[in-house]
Amino acid sequence: GAGVSQSPSNKVTEKGKDVELRCDPISGHTALYWYRQRLGQGLEFLIYFQGNSAPDKSGLPSDRFSAERTGESVSTLTIQRTQQEDSAVYLCASSQRLAGGSYEQYFGPGTRLTVT
Amino acid sequence: AQTVTQSQPEMSVQEAETVTLSCTYDTSESDYYLFWYKQPPSRQMILVIRQEAYKQQNATENRFSVNFQKAAKSFSLKISDSQLGDAAMYFCAYRSFNNDMRFGAGTRLTVKP
């Protein structure tokens, strides 16, 4: 079956503009995560959705960042008034269970965001 | 909050040799899960191996095995018979029982022919 997909694969935007990144998880996966990966660094947790529960937004770095998810399908990560420090690869992952269990996260290919 | 530390930014190994990547974590929980992910230049994250904290037996997956020391909060990855295709960034990750996931900063592994 299809894996996690993300679009666009690359995005170049001017400082101050808003951007929207999209993630399509694997069908049936109830949990969805967003991460940020700066060049040469590890993954920084941003937000996750689990089923119909309220999302855990504890990793969002500022109020310029927000994310939504429609049911158990598509998610969008929005960055308003982009800054140069927002330049990074944004990775999305989905997994099969709400909580507990060692079900692995399946990652998308990421969106490389460049803010000029 | 849980933290994951990978103290080796870069490691190098000769093809066919064995290499061990270190990972330590900090937590007050007793139930959790640990993972090693591989990220080649393609950027695609690939699960290498996983370990449930309640299991005492170390996980193995073919040439990959872990040394899980729960009391020491250590979770190292051993790669045996290293292959050129093993060259990548390796990330250690901690997942709490309620799905809170944290990654280490990564170790870049180079495999020399």
Short mmCIF file of C-alpha atoms in Angstrom, two decimals:
data_model
loop_
_atom_site.label_atom_id
_atom_site.label_comp_id
_atom_site.label_asym_id
_atom_site.label_seq_id
_atom_site.Cartn_x
_atom_site.Cartn_y
_atom_site.Cartn_z
CA GLY A 1 0.00 0.00 0.00
CA ALA A 2 0.96 3.64 -0.19
CA GLY A 3 3.21 5.09 2.46
CA VAL A 4 3.09 8.50 4.09
CA SER A 5 3.18 11.25 1.51
CA GLN A 6 4.01 14.91 1.94
CA SER A 7 3.65 17.90 -0.32
CA PRO A 8 5.30 19.91 -1.57
CA SER A 9 8.67 18.18 -1.49
CA ASN A 10 10.42 21.53 -1.62
CA LYS A 11 9.16 25.01 -0.83
CA VAL A 12 10.99 28.30 -1.15
CA THR A 13 9.26 31.31 0.31
CA GLU A 14 10.03 34.87 1.19
CA LYS A 15 10.39 35.97 4.77
CA GLY A 16 7.05 37.09 6.14
CA LYS A 17 4.90 34.91 3.92
CA ASP A 18 2.66 32.11 5.19
CA VAL A 19 3.21 28.51 4.12
CA GLU A 20 1.11 25.39 4.35
CA LEU A 21 2.61 21.91 4.37
CA ARG A 22 0.53 18.81 3.79
CA CYS A 23 0.77 15.27 5.08
CA ASP A 24 -1.24 12.25 3.94
CA PRO A 25 -0.79 9.44 6.48
CA ILE A 26 -1.17 5.75 5.85
CA SER A 27 -4.83 4.82 5.75
CA GLY A 28 -6.04 3.54 9.12
CA HIS A 29 -3.22 5.08 11.12
CA THR A 30 -4.74 6.93 14.03
CA ALA A 31 -1.65 8.75 15.26
CA LEU A 32 0.12 11.45 13.25
CA TYR A 33 3.27 13.40 14.16
CA TRP A 34 5.04 16.46 12.82
CA TYR A 35 8.77 17.00 13.32
CA ARG A 36 11.24 19.66 12.29
CA GLN A 37 14.78 18.74 11.29
CA ARG A 38 17.27 21.53 10.87
CA LEU A 39 20.32 20.90 8.72
CA GLY A 40 22.62 18.33 10.30
CA GLN A 41 20.50 18.04 13.41
CA GLY A 42 18.07 15.60 14.96
CA LEU A 43 14.30 15.57 14.88
CA GLU A 44 12.48 18.17 16.92
CA PHE A 45 8.97 17.15 17.94
CA LEU A 46 6.32 19.69 17.02
CA ILE A 47 2.85 18.22 17.44
CA TYR A 48 0.95 14.98 17.37
CA PHE A 49 -2.63 13.94 16.81
CA GLN A 50 -4.12 10.77 18.22
CA GLY A 51 -7.54 9.75 17.06
CA ASN A 52 -10.21 12.21 18.14
CA SER A 53 -8.33 13.44 21.20
CA ALA A 54 -7.05 16.98 21.51
CA PRO A 55 -3.62 17.24 19.86
CA ASP A 56 -0.44 17.56 21.86
CA LYS A 57 0.91 20.93 20.77
CA SER A 58 3.67 21.13 23.34
CA GLY A 59 6.45 21.12 20.75
CA LEU A 60 5.26 24.02 18.63
CA PRO A 61 8.00 26.68 18.88
CA SER A 62 5.76 29.74 18.62
CA ASP A 63 2.20 30.84 17.94
CA ARG A 64 3.16 31.26 14.28
CA PHE A 65 2.97 27.49 13.99
CA SER A 66 -0.33 25.63 13.89
CA ALA A 67 -1.57 22.31 12.59
CA GLU A 68 -4.87 20.70 11.82
CA ARG A 69 -6.01 17.23 11.03
CA THR A 70 -9.26 16.19 9.42
CA GLY A 71 -10.49 13.11 11.25
CA GLU A 72 -7.88 10.42 10.79
CA SER A 73 -6.70 11.60 7.41
CA VAL A 74 -4.84 14.58 5.99
CA SER A 75 -2.96 17.01 8.20
CA THR A 76 -1.69 20.47 7.38
CA LEU A 77 1.06 22.36 9.18
CA THR A 78 0.84 26.11 8.76
CA ILE A 79 3.64 28.54 9.46
CA GLN A 80 2.62 32.18 9.47
CA ARG A 81 4.94 35.11 8.85
CA THR A 82 7.86 32.80 8.10
CA GLN A 83 11.31 33.63 9.42
CA GLN A 84 14.70 32.46 8.18
CA GLU A 85 15.11 30.25 11.25
CA ASP A 86 12.07 28.29 10.07
CA SER A 87 14.17 26.88 7.23
CA ALA A 88 14.33 23.13 7.78
CA VAL A 89 12.94 19.82 6.65
CA TYR A 90 9.50 19.15 8.07
CA LEU A 91 8.79 15.46 8.53
CA CYS A 92 5.45 13.82 9.07
CA ALA A 93 4.97 10.33 10.51
CA SER A 94 1.98 8.14 11.24
CA SER A 95 1.52 5.06 13.35
CA GLN A 96 -1.13 2.50 13.93
CA ARG A 97 -2.16 2.84 17.53
CA LEU A 98 -3.39 5.59 19.79
CA ALA A 99 -1.17 4.83 22.74
CA GLY A 100 0.94 2.06 24.08
CA GLY A 101 2.47 -0.70 22.00
CA SER A 102 5.68 -0.51 20.07
CA TYR A 103 4.09 0.16 16.71
CA GLU A 104 6.61 1.95 14.58
CA GLN A 105 6.21 5.36 13.06
CA TYR A 106 6.22 5.45 9.28
CA PHE A 107 7.81 8.61 7.98
CA GLY A 108 7.09 10.63 4.90
CA PRO A 109 9.88 11.98 2.68
CA GLY A 110 9.62 15.42 4.23
CA THR A 111 9.16 18.95 2.92
CA ARG A 112 12.29 21.04 2.65
CA LEU A 113 11.35 24.63 3.50
CA THR A 114 13.71 27.46 2.60
CA VAL A 115 12.90 30.96 3.77
CA THR A 116 14.81 33.66 1.89
CA ALA B 1 10.40 15.81 29.85
CA GLN B 2 12.33 12.90 28.49
CA THR B 3 15.66 13.60 26.82
CA VAL B 4 17.71 11.41 24.53
CA THR B 5 21.46 11.86 24.21
CA GLN B 6 23.72 10.55 21.49
CA SER B 7 27.25 11.50 22.48
CA GLN B 8 28.92 10.50 19.20
CA PRO B 9 28.22 13.00 16.41
CA GLU B 10 30.25 10.90 13.97
CA MET B 11 31.50 7.33 13.83
CA SER B 12 33.50 5.42 11.27
CA VAL B 13 33.84 1.69 10.67
CA GLN B 14 35.67 -0.51 8.21
CA GLU B 15 33.50 -2.62 5.96
CA ALA B 16 32.80 -6.05 7.52
CA GLU B 17 33.77 -4.80 10.97
CA THR B 18 31.54 -4.14 13.98
CA VAL B 19 30.55 -0.74 15.34
CA THR B 20 28.56 0.32 18.38
CA LEU B 21 26.53 3.53 18.56
CA SER B 22 25.72 4.93 21.99
CA CYS B 23 22.47 6.31 23.32
CA THR B 24 21.36 7.33 26.79
CA TYR B 25 18.04 8.73 27.90
CA ASP B 26 16.48 10.31 30.90
CA THR B 27 13.04 9.33 32.14
CA SER B 28 11.05 8.72 35.28
CA GLU B 29 8.70 6.30 33.56
CA SER B 30 8.88 2.53 33.84
CA ASP B 31 6.98 1.66 30.65
CA TYR B 32 8.35 3.00 27.40
CA TYR B 33 9.78 2.00 24.04
CA LEU B 34 13.11 2.62 22.42
CA PHE B 35 13.96 2.72 18.74
CA TRP B 36 16.87 3.14 16.40
CA TYR B 37 16.10 4.81 13.09
CA LYS B 38 18.35 5.13 10.06
CA GLN B 39 18.24 8.16 7.77
CA PRO B 40 20.22 7.79 4.53
CA PRO B 41 20.90 10.78 2.25
CA SER B 42 17.49 10.22 0.67
CA ARG B 43 16.05 11.66 3.91
CA GLN B 44 13.69 8.72 4.37
CA MET B 45 13.59 7.56 7.98
CA ILE B 46 13.75 3.79 8.30
CA LEU B 47 13.16 1.81 11.47
CA VAL B 48 16.17 -0.37 12.29
CA ILE B 49 15.19 -1.98 15.58
CA ARG B 50 12.87 -1.50 18.54
CA GLN B 51 12.92 -2.51 22.21
CA GLU B 52 10.13 -2.62 24.77
CA ALA B 53 11.38 -1.52 28.19
CA TYR B 54 9.55 -4.33 29.96
CA LYS B 55 11.52 -6.93 28.02
CA GLN B 56 14.84 -7.92 29.49
CA GLN B 57 16.01 -9.69 26.36
CA ASN B 58 17.92 -7.50 23.95
CA ALA B 59 16.31 -7.09 20.54
CA THR B 60 18.09 -8.34 17.44
CA GLU B 61 17.37 -7.89 13.74
CA ASN B 62 19.82 -9.74 11.56
CA ARG B 63 23.11 -7.79 11.75
CA PHE B 64 21.64 -5.25 14.17
CA SER B 65 21.37 -5.77 17.91
CA VAL B 66 20.96 -3.60 20.96
CA ASN B 67 22.43 -3.57 24.44
CA PHE B 68 19.58 -2.34 26.62
CA GLN B 69 20.58 -1.46 30.17
CA LYS B 70 17.42 -0.21 31.84
CA ALA B 71 18.96 0.74 35.17
CA ALA B 72 21.67 2.71 33.42
CA LYS B 73 19.15 4.14 30.90
CA SER B 74 21.39 3.10 28.07
CA PHE B 75 20.40 1.75 24.66
CA SER B 76 23.33 1.14 22.32
CA LEU B 77 23.13 -0.22 18.78
CA LYS B 78 25.63 -2.75 17.49
CA ILE B 79 26.04 -3.23 13.76
CA SER B 80 27.91 -6.39 12.84
CA ASP B 81 29.55 -7.12 9.49
CA SER B 82 29.10 -3.48 8.44
CA GLN B 83 28.13 -2.88 4.83
CA LEU B 84 28.52 0.17 2.62
CA GLY B 85 24.74 0.54 2.65
CA ASP B 86 24.79 1.02 6.39
CA ALA B 87 26.26 4.49 5.95
CA ALA B 88 23.66 6.97 7.19
CA MET B 89 22.57 9.10 10.12
CA TYR B 90 21.33 6.97 13.00
CA PHE B 91 18.83 8.34 15.48
CA CYS B 92 17.95 6.91 18.84
CA ALA B 93 14.36 7.56 19.91
CA TYR B 94 12.31 7.25 23.07
CA ARG B 95 8.58 6.81 23.06
CA SER B 96 6.54 7.04 26.23
CA PHE B 97 3.50 4.91 26.82
CA ASN B 98 1.23 7.80 25.83
CA ASN B 99 2.97 8.29 22.49
CA ASP B 100 5.27 11.17 23.44
CA MET B 101 8.26 10.70 21.11
CA ARG B 102 11.74 12.18 21.47
CA PHE B 103 14.78 11.77 19.25
CA GLY B 104 18.49 12.15 19.87
CA ALA B 105 20.67 14.47 17.79
CA GLY B 106 21.95 11.61 15.67
CA THR B 107 25.23 9.88 14.84
CA ARG B 108 26.63 10.02 11.34
CA LEU B 109 28.07 6.62 10.42
CA THR B 110 30.67 6.33 7.68
CA VAL B 111 31.59 2.90 6.31
CA LYS B 112 35.03 2.64 4.72
CA PRO B 113 35.56 0.10 1.93
#
